[in-house]
CSV table of C-alpha atoms in Angstrom, one decimal:
chain,number,residue,atom,x,y,z
A,1,UNK,CA,64.8,112.4,18.2
A,2,UNK,CA,61.9,110.7,19.9
A,3,UNK,CA,62.8,107.7,22.0
A,4,UNK,CA,60.1,105.0,22.0
A,5,UNK,CA,59.6,101.8,23.9
A,6,UNK,CA,58.8,99.3,21.2
A,7,UNK,CA,56.9,96.8,23.3
A,8,UNK,CA,53.3,96.2,23.4
A,9,UNK,CA,50.9,93.4,24.1
A,10,UNK,CA,47.3,92.9,23.0
A,11,UNK,CA,45.2,90.2,24.6
A,12,UNK,CA,42.0,89.2,22.9
A,13,UNK,CA,39.6,86.7,24.7
A,14,UNK,CA,37.4,85.5,22.0
A,15,UNK,CA,33.9,83.9,22.5
A,16,UNK,CA,35.4,80.5,22.3
A,17,UNK,CA,37.7,81.5,25.2
A,18,UNK,CA,40.9,81.2,23.1
A,19,UNK,CA,43.5,83.7,24.0
A,20,UNK,CA,45.5,85.4,21.3
A,21,UNK,CA,48.5,87.5,22.2
A,22,UNK,CA,50.3,89.6,19.7
A,23,UNK,CA,54.0,90.6,20.5
A,24,UNK,CA,55.6,92.3,17.5
A,25,UNK,CA,59.4,92.3,17.4
A,26,UNK,CA,61.3,95.5,18.5
A,27,UNK,CA,61.7,96.8,14.8
A,28,UNK,CA,58.0,97.7,14.6
A,29,UNK,CA,58.0,101.4,15.2
A,30,UNK,CA,55.1,102.2,17.5
A,31,UNK,CA,54.8,103.7,21.0
A,32,UNK,CA,54.5,101.6,24.1
A,33,UNK,CA,51.0,100.6,25.0
A,34,UNK,CA,49.3,97.7,26.8
A,35,UNK,CA,45.8,96.7,25.9
A,36,UNK,CA,43.7,93.9,27.3
A,37,UNK,CA,40.2,93.5,26.1
A,38,UNK,CA,37.6,90.9,27.0
A,39,UNK,CA,34.8,90.6,24.6
A,40,UNK,CA,31.8,88.8,26.0
A,41,UNK,CA,30.4,85.9,24.2
A,42,UNK,CA,26.9,87.4,24.2
A,43,UNK,CA,28.3,89.9,21.6
A,44,UNK,CA,28.6,87.1,19.2
A,45,UNK,CA,31.9,88.5,17.9
A,46,UNK,CA,30.4,89.4,14.5
A,47,UNK,CA,32.9,89.5,11.7
A,48,UNK,CA,31.1,92.3,10.1
A,49,UNK,CA,31.7,94.3,13.2
A,50,UNK,CA,35.4,94.0,12.3
A,51,UNK,CA,35.1,94.8,8.7
A,52,UNK,CA,32.2,97.2,8.3
A,53,UNK,CA,30.1,98.3,11.2
A,54,UNK,CA,27.7,100.0,8.9
A,55,UNK,CA,26.5,96.6,7.8
A,56,UNK,CA,25.7,95.6,11.4
A,57,UNK,CA,24.4,98.8,12.7
A,58,UNK,CA,21.8,97.2,15.1
A,59,UNK,CA,24.4,95.1,16.9
A,60,UNK,CA,26.8,98.0,17.0
A,61,UNK,CA,24.2,100.3,18.6
A,62,UNK,CA,23.3,97.7,21.2
A,63,UNK,CA,26.9,97.1,22.0
A,64,UNK,CA,27.5,100.9,22.5
A,65,UNK,CA,24.6,101.2,25.0
A,66,UNK,CA,26.2,98.5,27.2
A,67,UNK,CA,29.7,99.7,27.0
A,68,UNK,CA,31.6,103.0,27.5
A,69,UNK,CA,32.8,104.9,24.5
A,70,UNK,CA,36.4,104.4,25.5
A,71,UNK,CA,35.8,100.6,25.2
A,72,UNK,CA,34.8,101.2,21.6
A,73,UNK,CA,37.9,103.3,21.0
A,74,UNK,CA,40.1,100.7,22.6
A,75,UNK,CA,38.7,97.9,20.5
A,76,UNK,CA,39.4,99.8,17.3
A,77,UNK,CA,42.9,100.6,18.5
A,78,UNK,CA,43.4,97.0,19.4
A,79,UNK,CA,42.2,95.9,15.9
A,80,UNK,CA,44.5,98.5,14.4
A,81,UNK,CA,47.5,97.1,16.2
A,82,UNK,CA,46.5,93.5,15.4
A,83,UNK,CA,46.3,94.5,11.7
A,84,UNK,CA,49.6,96.3,11.9
A,85,UNK,CA,51.3,93.2,13.4
A,86,UNK,CA,49.8,91.0,10.7
A,87,UNK,CA,51.1,93.3,8.0
A,88,UNK,CA,54.6,92.2,8.8
A,89,UNK,CA,53.9,88.5,8.2
A,90,UNK,CA,54.0,86.7,4.9
A,91,UNK,CA,50.6,86.3,3.2
A,92,UNK,CA,49.5,82.9,4.2
A,93,UNK,CA,45.9,83.6,5.3
A,94,UNK,CA,44.7,80.1,5.1
A,95,UNK,CA,47.4,78.4,7.1
A,96,UNK,CA,48.0,80.7,10.2
A,97,UNK,CA,47.8,78.3,13.1
A,98,UNK,CA,47.1,81.1,15.7
A,99,UNK,CA,44.1,82.5,13.8
A,100,UNK,CA,40.6,81.0,14.2
A,101,UNK,CA,38.0,81.2,11.5
A,102,UNK,CA,36.6,84.4,13.1
A,103,UNK,CA,40.0,86.1,13.0
A,104,UNK,CA,40.8,85.4,9.4
A,105,UNK,CA,38.8,88.4,8.1
A,106,UNK,CA,41.6,90.6,9.6
A,107,UNK,CA,43.8,89.4,6.7
A,108,UNK,CA,41.4,91.0,4.2
A,109,UNK,CA,42.2,94.4,5.9
A,110,UNK,CA,46.0,94.2,5.7
A,111,UNK,CA,47.2,96.9,3.2
A,112,UNK,CA,50.2,94.6,2.3
A,113,UNK,CA,50.3,91.4,0.1
A,114,UNK,CA,53.5,89.4,0.0
A,115,UNK,CA,52.9,86.5,-2.4
A,116,UNK,CA,55.6,83.8,-3.1
A,117,UNK,CA,55.2,80.7,-5.2
A,118,UNK,CA,57.1,78.6,-2.7
A,119,UNK,CA,54.3,79.0,-0.2
A,120,UNK,CA,51.1,79.4,-2.2
A,121,UNK,CA,49.6,78.3,-5.5
A,122,UNK,CA,48.3,80.4,-8.3
A,123,UNK,CA,44.8,79.4,-7.3
A,124,UNK,CA,45.4,80.8,-3.9
A,125,UNK,CA,46.7,84.1,-5.3
A,126,UNK,CA,43.4,84.6,-7.1
A,127,UNK,CA,41.6,83.8,-3.8
A,128,UNK,CA,43.6,86.3,-1.9
A,129,UNK,CA,43.2,89.0,-4.3
A,130,UNK,CA,39.4,88.4,-4.6
A,131,UNK,CA,39.0,88.6,-0.7
A,132,UNK,CA,41.2,91.6,-0.2
A,133,UNK,CA,39.1,94.4,1.3
A,134,UNK,CA,41.5,97.1,2.2
A,135,UNK,CA,40.7,100.4,0.6
A,136,UNK,CA,44.3,100.9,-0.4
A,137,UNK,CA,46.9,98.4,-1.2
A,138,UNK,CA,50.1,100.0,0.1
A,139,UNK,CA,52.5,97.2,-0.7
A,140,UNK,CA,52.2,94.4,-3.3
A,141,UNK,CA,55.2,91.9,-3.6
A,142,UNK,CA,55.0,89.1,-6.1
A,143,UNK,CA,57.9,86.6,-6.1
A,144,UNK,CA,57.4,83.9,-8.7
A,145,UNK,CA,60.3,81.6,-9.7
A,146,UNK,CA,58.3,78.7,-11.2
A,147,UNK,CA,56.6,78.2,-14.6
A,148,UNK,CA,53.5,80.3,-14.8
A,149,UNK,CA,51.2,81.6,-17.5
A,150,UNK,CA,51.8,85.2,-18.6
A,151,UNK,CA,48.0,85.7,-18.4
A,152,UNK,CA,48.1,84.9,-14.7
A,153,UNK,CA,50.9,87.3,-13.9
A,154,UNK,CA,49.2,90.0,-16.0
A,155,UNK,CA,45.8,89.6,-14.1
A,156,UNK,CA,47.5,89.7,-10.7
A,157,UNK,CA,49.5,92.8,-11.4
A,158,UNK,CA,46.5,94.5,-13.1
A,159,UNK,CA,44.5,93.8,-9.9
A,160,UNK,CA,47.1,95.4,-7.7
A,161,UNK,CA,47.2,98.4,-10.0
A,162,UNK,CA,43.4,98.8,-9.7
A,163,UNK,CA,43.8,98.9,-5.8
A,164,UNK,CA,45.8,102.1,-5.9
A,165,UNK,CA,49.0,100.3,-5.1
A,166,UNK,CA,51.8,102.4,-3.6
A,167,UNK,CA,54.8,100.0,-3.6
A,168,UNK,CA,55.2,97.3,-6.2
A,169,UNK,CA,57.9,94.6,-6.0
A,170,UNK,CA,58.0,92.1,-8.8
A,171,UNK,CA,60.6,89.2,-8.7
A,172,UNK,CA,59.9,87.1,-11.8
A,173,UNK,CA,61.9,84.1,-13.0
A,174,UNK,CA,59.6,81.8,-15.0
A,175,UNK,CA,62.1,80.5,-17.5
A,176,UNK,CA,61.2,83.1,-20.1
A,177,UNK,CA,61.1,87.0,-20.4
A,178,UNK,CA,57.9,88.6,-18.9
A,179,UNK,CA,57.0,91.9,-20.4
A,180,UNK,CA,56.0,94.4,-17.8
A,181,UNK,CA,52.2,95.2,-18.3
A,182,UNK,CA,51.5,98.7,-19.6
A,183,UNK,CA,49.1,99.3,-16.7
A,184,UNK,CA,52.2,99.8,-14.5
A,185,UNK,CA,53.3,102.7,-16.5
A,186,UNK,CA,50.1,104.5,-16.0
A,187,UNK,CA,49.7,104.0,-12.2
A,188,UNK,CA,49.2,107.4,-10.6
A,189,UNK,CA,49.6,106.2,-7.0
A,190,UNK,CA,52.9,104.2,-7.4
A,191,UNK,CA,55.7,105.5,-5.1
A,192,UNK,CA,58.1,102.6,-5.1
A,193,UNK,CA,58.8,100.3,-8.0
A,194,UNK,CA,61.2,97.2,-7.7
A,195,UNK,CA,61.8,95.0,-10.7
A,196,UNK,CA,64.1,92.0,-10.8
A,197,UNK,CA,64.7,88.9,-12.8
A,198,UNK,CA,63.4,87.9,-16.3
A,199,UNK,CA,61.4,91.1,-16.8
A,200,UNK,CA,61.4,92.9,-20.1
A,201,UNK,CA,61.0,96.7,-19.9
A,202,UNK,CA,59.1,98.1,-23.0
A,203,UNK,CA,57.5,101.4,-22.1
A,204,UNK,CA,54.7,102.9,-24.2
A,205,UNK,CA,55.4,106.0,-26.2
A,206,UNK,CA,53.7,108.4,-23.7
A,207,UNK,CA,53.2,107.8,-20.0
A,208,UNK,CA,54.0,109.2,-16.6
A,209,UNK,CA,54.5,108.0,-13.1
A,210,UNK,CA,53.8,111.2,-11.1
A,211,UNK,CA,54.2,109.9,-7.7
A,212,UNK,CA,57.2,107.6,-8.1
A,213,UNK,CA,60.1,108.4,-5.8
A,214,UNK,CA,62.0,105.2,-5.5
A,215,UNK,CA,63.1,103.0,-8.4
A,216,UNK,CA,65.0,99.7,-8.2
A,217,UNK,CA,65.9,97.7,-11.2
A,218,UNK,CA,67.9,94.4,-10.8
A,219,UNK,CA,69.3,92.8,-14.0
A,220,UNK,CA,66.2,93.2,-16.0
A,221,UNK,CA,66.1,93.3,-19.9
A,222,UNK,CA,65.5,96.5,-21.9
A,223,UNK,CA,63.7,96.3,-25.3
A,224,UNK,CA,65.7,99.1,-26.8
A,225,UNK,CA,68.5,101.6,-25.9
A,226,UNK,CA,65.9,104.2,-25.0
A,227,UNK,CA,63.7,102.0,-22.6
A,228,UNK,CA,65.6,102.9,-19.5
A,229,UNK,CA,65.9,106.6,-20.2
A,230,UNK,CA,62.3,106.8,-21.1
A,231,UNK,CA,61.3,105.4,-17.8
A,232,UNK,CA,63.5,107.9,-15.9
A,233,UNK,CA,62.2,110.8,-17.9
A,234,UNK,CA,58.6,109.9,-17.0
A,235,UNK,CA,59.3,110.1,-13.2
A,236,UNK,CA,59.1,113.9,-12.4
A,237,UNK,CA,59.8,113.5,-8.6
A,238,UNK,CA,62.1,110.5,-8.6
A,239,UNK,CA,64.6,110.8,-5.7
A,240,UNK,CA,66.1,107.3,-5.2
A,241,UNK,CA,67.5,105.1,-8.1
A,242,UNK,CA,69.3,101.8,-7.9
A,243,UNK,CA,70.3,99.9,-11.0
A,244,UNK,CA,72.0,96.6,-11.2
A,245,UNK,CA,72.8,95.7,-14.8
A,246,UNK,CA,75.1,93.4,-16.9
A,247,UNK,CA,76.3,93.5,-20.4
A,248,UNK,CA,73.4,91.4,-21.8
A,249,UNK,CA,70.6,93.8,-21.1
A,250,UNK,CA,70.7,95.3,-24.7
A,251,UNK,CA,71.9,98.8,-23.6
A,252,UNK,CA,75.2,100.3,-24.8
A,253,UNK,CA,74.5,103.9,-24.0
A,254,UNK,CA,73.0,104.3,-20.4
A,255,UNK,CA,71.5,107.7,-19.9
A,256,UNK,CA,70.3,108.8,-16.4
A,257,UNK,CA,68.5,112.2,-16.8
A,258,UNK,CA,66.7,112.9,-13.5
A,259,UNK,CA,66.9,116.5,-12.3
A,260,UNK,CA,65.3,115.5,-8.9
A,261,UNK,CA,67.5,112.6,-8.2
A,262,UNK,CA,69.2,112.6,-4.7
A,263,UNK,CA,70.4,109.1,-4.3
A,264,UNK,CA,72.1,106.9,-7.1
A,265,UNK,CA,73.4,103.4,-6.9
A,266,UNK,CA,74.9,101.8,-10.0
A,267,UNK,CA,76.2,98.2,-10.1
A,268,UNK,CA,77.8,96.9,-13.5
A,269,UNK,CA,78.8,93.3,-13.8
A,270,UNK,CA,80.2,91.4,-16.8
A,271,UNK,CA,78.6,88.1,-17.7
A,272,UNK,CA,79.9,87.5,-21.2
A,273,UNK,CA,83.1,85.5,-22.0
A,274,UNK,CA,85.7,86.8,-24.3
A,275,UNK,CA,86.1,90.5,-25.2
A,276,UNK,CA,83.7,92.5,-23.0
A,277,UNK,CA,81.7,95.5,-24.5
A,278,UNK,CA,82.5,99.0,-23.5
A,279,UNK,CA,79.7,101.5,-23.0
A,280,UNK,CA,79.1,105.0,-21.7
A,281,UNK,CA,77.0,106.0,-18.6
A,282,UNK,CA,75.7,109.6,-18.9
A,283,UNK,CA,74.4,111.0,-15.6
A,284,UNK,CA,72.4,114.3,-15.3
A,285,UNK,CA,71.5,114.7,-11.6
A,286,UNK,CA,72.3,118.2,-10.5
A,287,UNK,CA,71.0,117.8,-6.9
A,288,UNK,CA,72.6,114.4,-6.3
A,289,UNK,CA,73.6,113.9,-2.6
A,290,UNK,CA,74.6,110.3,-2.3
A,291,UNK,CA,76.4,108.3,-5.0
A,292,UNK,CA,77.4,104.6,-5.0
A,293,UNK,CA,79.1,102.6,-7.7
A,294,UNK,CA,80.2,99.0,-7.8
A,295,UNK,CA,81.6,96.7,-10.4
A,296,UNK,CA,83.3,96.9,-13.8
A,297,UNK,CA,84.6,100.4,-14.6
A,298,UNK,CA,83.1,102.0,-17.7
A,299,UNK,CA,83.0,105.5,-19.2
A,300,UNK,CA,81.0,107.4,-16.5
A,301,UNK,CA,80.2,110.9,-17.4
A,302,UNK,CA,78.4,113.4,-15.2
A,303,UNK,CA,76.8,116.1,-17.4
A,304,UNK,CA,76.8,118.7,-14.6
A,305,UNK,CA,78.9,119.4,-11.4
A,306,UNK,CA,77.7,117.5,-8.4
A,307,UNK,CA,77.5,120.7,-6.2
A,308,UNK,CA,75.3,119.0,-3.5
A,309,UNK,CA,77.2,115.7,-3.1
A,310,UNK,CA,77.6,114.6,0.5
A,311,UNK,CA,78.6,111.0,0.3
A,312,UNK,CA,80.2,108.8,-2.3
A,313,UNK,CA,81.2,105.1,-2.4
A,314,UNK,CA,83.3,103.8,-5.3
A,315,UNK,CA,84.2,100.0,-5.4
A,316,UNK,CA,85.8,99.1,-8.8
A,317,UNK,CA,86.1,95.4,-9.7
A,318,UNK,CA,87.2,95.3,-13.3
A,319,UNK,CA,87.2,92.2,-15.4
A,320,UNK,CA,90.8,91.1,-16.6
A,321,UNK,CA,89.7,90.8,-20.1
A,322,UNK,CA,88.3,94.3,-20.1
A,323,UNK,CA,91.5,95.7,-18.7
A,324,UNK,CA,93.5,93.9,-21.4
A,325,UNK,CA,91.4,95.3,-24.2
A,326,UNK,CA,90.9,98.8,-22.9
A,327,UNK,CA,94.0,99.2,-20.8
A,328,UNK,CA,94.6,102.7,-22.3
A,329,UNK,CA,91.5,104.0,-20.5
A,330,UNK,CA,91.6,102.2,-17.2
A,331,UNK,CA,93.9,104.4,-15.1
A,332,UNK,CA,92.6,107.5,-16.6
A,333,UNK,CA,89.0,106.6,-15.9
A,334,UNK,CA,89.7,105.9,-12.2
A,335,UNK,CA,91.1,109.5,-11.7
A,336,UNK,CA,88.3,110.9,-14.0
A,337,UNK,CA,85.6,109.5,-11.8
A,338,UNK,CA,87.3,110.7,-8.7
A,339,UNK,CA,87.5,114.3,-9.9
A,340,UNK,CA,83.7,114.3,-10.4
A,341,UNK,CA,83.3,113.4,-6.8
A,342,UNK,CA,85.5,116.2,-5.4
A,343,UNK,CA,82.5,117.9,-3.5
A,344,UNK,CA,81.9,114.9,-1.3
A,345,UNK,CA,82.1,115.2,2.4
A,346,UNK,CA,82.5,111.5,3.0
A,347,UNK,CA,84.3,109.3,0.5
A,348,UNK,CA,84.8,105.6,0.4
A,349,UNK,CA,86.8,104.2,-2.4
A,350,UNK,CA,88.4,101.0,-3.8
A,351,UNK,CA,89.9,102.0,-7.2
A,352,UNK,CA,90.7,98.5,-8.2
A,353,UNK,CA,93.4,95.9,-8.0
A,354,UNK,CA,94.8,95.9,-11.5
A,355,UNK,CA,98.4,96.6,-12.6
A,356,UNK,CA,99.6,100.2,-12.8
A,357,UNK,CA,98.4,101.0,-16.3
A,358,UNK,CA,98.4,104.7,-16.0
A,359,UNK,CA,98.7,107.1,-13.1
A,360,UNK,CA,96.3,109.7,-14.4
A,361,UNK,CA,95.9,112.9,-12.4
A,362,UNK,CA,93.4,114.4,-9.9
A,363,UNK,CA,94.7,117.9,-10.5
A,364,UNK,CA,93.4,120.6,-10.6
A,365,UNK,CA,90.5,119.2,-8.6
A,366,UNK,CA,90.5,119.9,-4.8
A,367,UNK,CA,88.5,117.9,-2.2
A,368,UNK,CA,87.8,120.9,-0.1
A,369,UNK,CA,84.8,119.4,1.7
A,370,UNK,CA,86.3,116.0,2.4
A,371,UNK,CA,86.4,115.2,6.1
A,372,UNK,CA,86.4,111.4,6.1
A,373,UNK,CA,88.2,109.1,3.6
A,374,UNK,CA,87.9,105.3,3.7
A,375,UNK,CA,90.4,103.8,1.3
A,376,UNK,CA,90.8,100.1,0.3
A,377,UNK,CA,94.5,99.8,-0.5
A,378,UNK,CA,96.2,97.2,-2.7
A,379,UNK,CA,99.8,96.9,-4.1
A,380,UNK,CA,98.6,98.6,-7.2
A,381,UNK,CA,96.8,101.7,-5.9
A,382,UNK,CA,98.9,103.4,-3.3
A,383,UNK,CA,99.5,106.2,-5.7
A,384,UNK,CA,95.8,107.0,-5.8
A,385,UNK,CA,95.6,107.3,-2.1
A,386,UNK,CA,98.7,109.5,-2.0
A,387,UNK,CA,97.3,111.7,-4.7
A,388,UNK,CA,94.0,112.1,-2.7
A,389,UNK,CA,95.7,113.2,0.5
A,390,UNK,CA,97.5,116.0,-1.3
A,391,UNK,CA,94.2,117.5,-2.4
A,392,UNK,CA,92.2,117.0,0.8
A,393,UNK,CA,93.3,119.9,3.0
A,394,UNK,CA,90.3,119.5,5.6
A,395,UNK,CA,90.5,115.8,6.0
A,396,UNK,CA,89.7,114.8,9.6
A,397,UNK,CA,89.5,111.0,9.5
A,398,UNK,CA,91.5,108.5,7.4
A,399,UNK,CA,90.7,104.8,7.4
A,400,UNK,CA,92.8,102.3,5.4
A,401,UNK,CA,91.7,98.8,4.7
A,402,UNK,CA,94.3,96.6,3.1
A,403,UNK,CA,93.6,93.9,0.6
A,404,UNK,CA,96.8,92.3,-0.9
A,405,UNK,CA,95.0,89.4,-2.6
A,406,UNK,CA,97.2,89.7,-5.8
A,407,UNK,CA,101.0,89.8,-6.0
A,408,UNK,CA,100.9,92.6,-8.4
A,409,UNK,CA,103.5,95.3,-9.0
A,410,UNK,CA,103.8,97.8,-6.2
A,411,UNK,CA,102.6,101.3,-7.2
A,412,UNK,CA,104.3,103.5,-4.6
A,413,UNK,CA,105.5,107.0,-4.4
A,414,UNK,CA,107.7,108.3,-1.6
A,415,UNK,CA,105.7,110.6,0.7
A,416,UNK,CA,106.2,114.3,-0.1
A,417,UNK,CA,108.7,116.0,2.2
A,418,UNK,CA,107.4,119.4,3.3
A,419,UNK,CA,104.5,121.1,5.0
A,420,UNK,CA,101.0,121.5,3.3
A,421,UNK,CA,101.0,118.0,1.8
A,422,UNK,CA,98.8,116.5,4.5
A,423,UNK,CA,95.6,117.9,6.1
A,424,UNK,CA,96.3,120.0,9.2
A,425,UNK,CA,92.9,118.8,10.5
A,426,UNK,CA,93.6,115.1,10.6
A,427,UNK,CA,92.6,113.8,14.0
A,428,UNK,CA,92.0,110.1,13.5
A,429,UNK,CA,94.0,107.5,11.4
A,430,UNK,CA,93.1,103.8,11.3
A,431,UNK,CA,95.1,101.1,9.4
A,432,UNK,CA,93.5,97.7,9.1
A,433,UNK,CA,95.7,94.7,8.0
A,434,UNK,CA,99.1,96.2,8.7
A,435,UNK,CA,102.0,93.7,8.0
A,436,UNK,CA,105.1,95.8,8.6
A,437,UNK,CA,106.0,96.0,4.9
A,438,UNK,CA,108.6,98.7,4.2
A,439,UNK,CA,106.3,101.1,2.4
A,440,UNK,CA,103.5,100.6,5.1
A,441,UNK,CA,106.0,101.6,7.8
A,442,UNK,CA,107.1,104.6,5.8
A,443,UNK,CA,103.5,105.7,5.3
A,444,UNK,CA,102.6,105.5,9.1
A,445,UNK,CA,105.9,107.3,9.9
A,446,UNK,CA,104.9,110.1,7.5
A,447,UNK,CA,101.4,110.4,9.1
A,448,UNK,CA,102.8,110.5,12.6
A,449,UNK,CA,105.4,113.2,11.6
A,450,UNK,CA,103.1,115.5,9.6
A,451,UNK,CA,99.7,115.3,11.3
A,452,UNK,CA,99.6,118.3,13.7
A,453,UNK,CA,96.6,117.6,15.8
A,454,UNK,CA,96.3,113.9,15.5
A,455,UNK,CA,94.5,112.3,18.5
A,456,UNK,CA,94.1,108.7,17.6
A,457,UNK,CA,96.0,106.1,15.6
A,458,UNK,CA,94.7,102.6,15.5
A,459,UNK,CA,96.8,99.8,13.9
A,460,UNK,CA,95.2,96.5,13.4
A,461,UNK,CA,97.4,93.4,12.9
A,462,UNK,CA,96.8,89.7,12.4
A,463,UNK,CA,98.4,88.0,15.5
A,464,UNK,CA,100.1,88.6,18.8
A,465,UNK,CA,103.6,88.4,17.6
A,466,UNK,CA,102.9,91.1,15.0
A,467,UNK,CA,101.3,93.3,17.6
A,468,UNK,CA,104.4,93.3,19.9
A,469,UNK,CA,106.6,93.9,16.9
A,470,UNK,CA,104.6,96.8,15.4
A,471,UNK,CA,104.2,98.4,18.8
A,472,UNK,CA,107.9,98.4,19.4
A,473,UNK,CA,108.7,99.7,15.9
A,474,UNK,CA,106.1,102.5,15.6
A,475,UNK,CA,106.5,103.7,19.2
A,476,UNK,CA,110.0,105.1,18.4
A,477,UNK,CA,108.8,107.3,15.5
A,478,UNK,CA,108.4,111.1,16.3
A,479,UNK,CA,104.9,112.5,16.5
A,480,UNK,CA,104.1,116.0,15.7
A,481,UNK,CA,101.0,115.9,17.9
A,482,UNK,CA,101.7,115.7,21.6
A,483,UNK,CA,98.2,114.3,22.3
A,484,UNK,CA,98.4,111.4,19.7
A,485,UNK,CA,97.5,108.1,21.2
A,486,UNK,CA,98.8,105.0,19.4
A,487,UNK,CA,96.7,101.7,19.6
A,488,UNK,CA,97.7,98.3,18.3
A,489,UNK,CA,95.0,95.7,18.0
A,490,UNK,CA,94.6,92.1,17.0
A,491,UNK,CA,91.9,91.9,14.3
A,492,UNK,CA,88.6,92.4,16.0
A,493,UNK,CA,89.9,91.4,19.5
A,494,UNK,CA,89.3,94.1,22.1
A,495,UNK,CA,92.8,93.6,23.7
A,496,UNK,CA,94.7,96.8,23.2
A,497,UNK,CA,98.2,98.1,23.9
A,498,UNK,CA,98.5,101.8,24.4
A,499,UNK,CA,101.6,104.0,24.1
């Protein structure tokens, strides 16, 4: 790991004696340098010197005879840093107060264009694209949320495609569906594609995006059931996929077939009133390493074992109408999804807050690789947590976050009595939101009794009175581990009590 000092300052003294200082924020990842350059007025500060020195060869040669080669190198380094700094700014080339007319040509060299309709007009977009002179357009972002002609949007996007764009981010909400131009589907240089809003995806019969590695789709519309799967199939090296969709996008059978996929995020949200539709999500991603799911639970099917899975996050928020209609499947689907994730090393899960419709079963799956479990517990899902602990023999860290928002039925099983039902490797246990309820006390007592090498137990309560009561109650419970340190905290306050 290389440690860098992220501070630098570039001072330019222009012919009109105005001083320009660039101080990028700390998130810009460049090494420390300090450059101060004085350019004499006699040079004339030619704009062409900044853009294309071949067009001003005579002045350039004259300048080189009067200065050292290191000065030449320093100038171009300084111009590089200035251009780098400007690339982090929104594209407002005609309104930057700190840039004089002689500095504005720098904007034409920026390999990034970020265009928003709340700051520029469609006429300005045409002007910016016409003046852009960078050989490669690395990043093109178009955020348009006001009425606009489709022909304008098509021309702007087509221009970006012709500049060998590498990252394309389109956020369109013009009051009607905008069909993504077919030129996007044939872009050989595209590495990152992000689409959101009122965009309709209708891929051509034959196409390929050979360089695309990252794909983000946020609540767009698909022309047919095959539109999404066709897009995925045309990305031979896709590694990172994020899909946010609702039940109005015209897809009932969602297929993700990407052999190279390493990261997958799916968010499903219900928008319709009344009886919600059910659908299947089929996933073929044999080398998947990171999986994240949020939203309404549907029939998620993995077509091949996730042998390379490292991290998984599951956050189920199922609509009440869906549970009422499909209650036969709900409990079973929670456990079915968990079984598919049993190779994960790190697992964070909220299995939902609905009534105990069905307990399901994790068996015979074992979570042999699981070393850290973050579990959001409600009154209705204690049985899911307890089932997980039995099949995670190598668990080292257990974190519980309690969320008793609904007064639902308590789904609780008495902790098993006997060795082998809790990981012998557990060293850390955190419980956030502890309220001294009977089943909560029983659970902590069980952890203290069975965890053999437990080092840290941190209990978080809501107020000072609870802190004193909890500390008194839990300190009398026997602990299997002689090195166990019990800590009681008040929410996020640093004040601790140690026993």
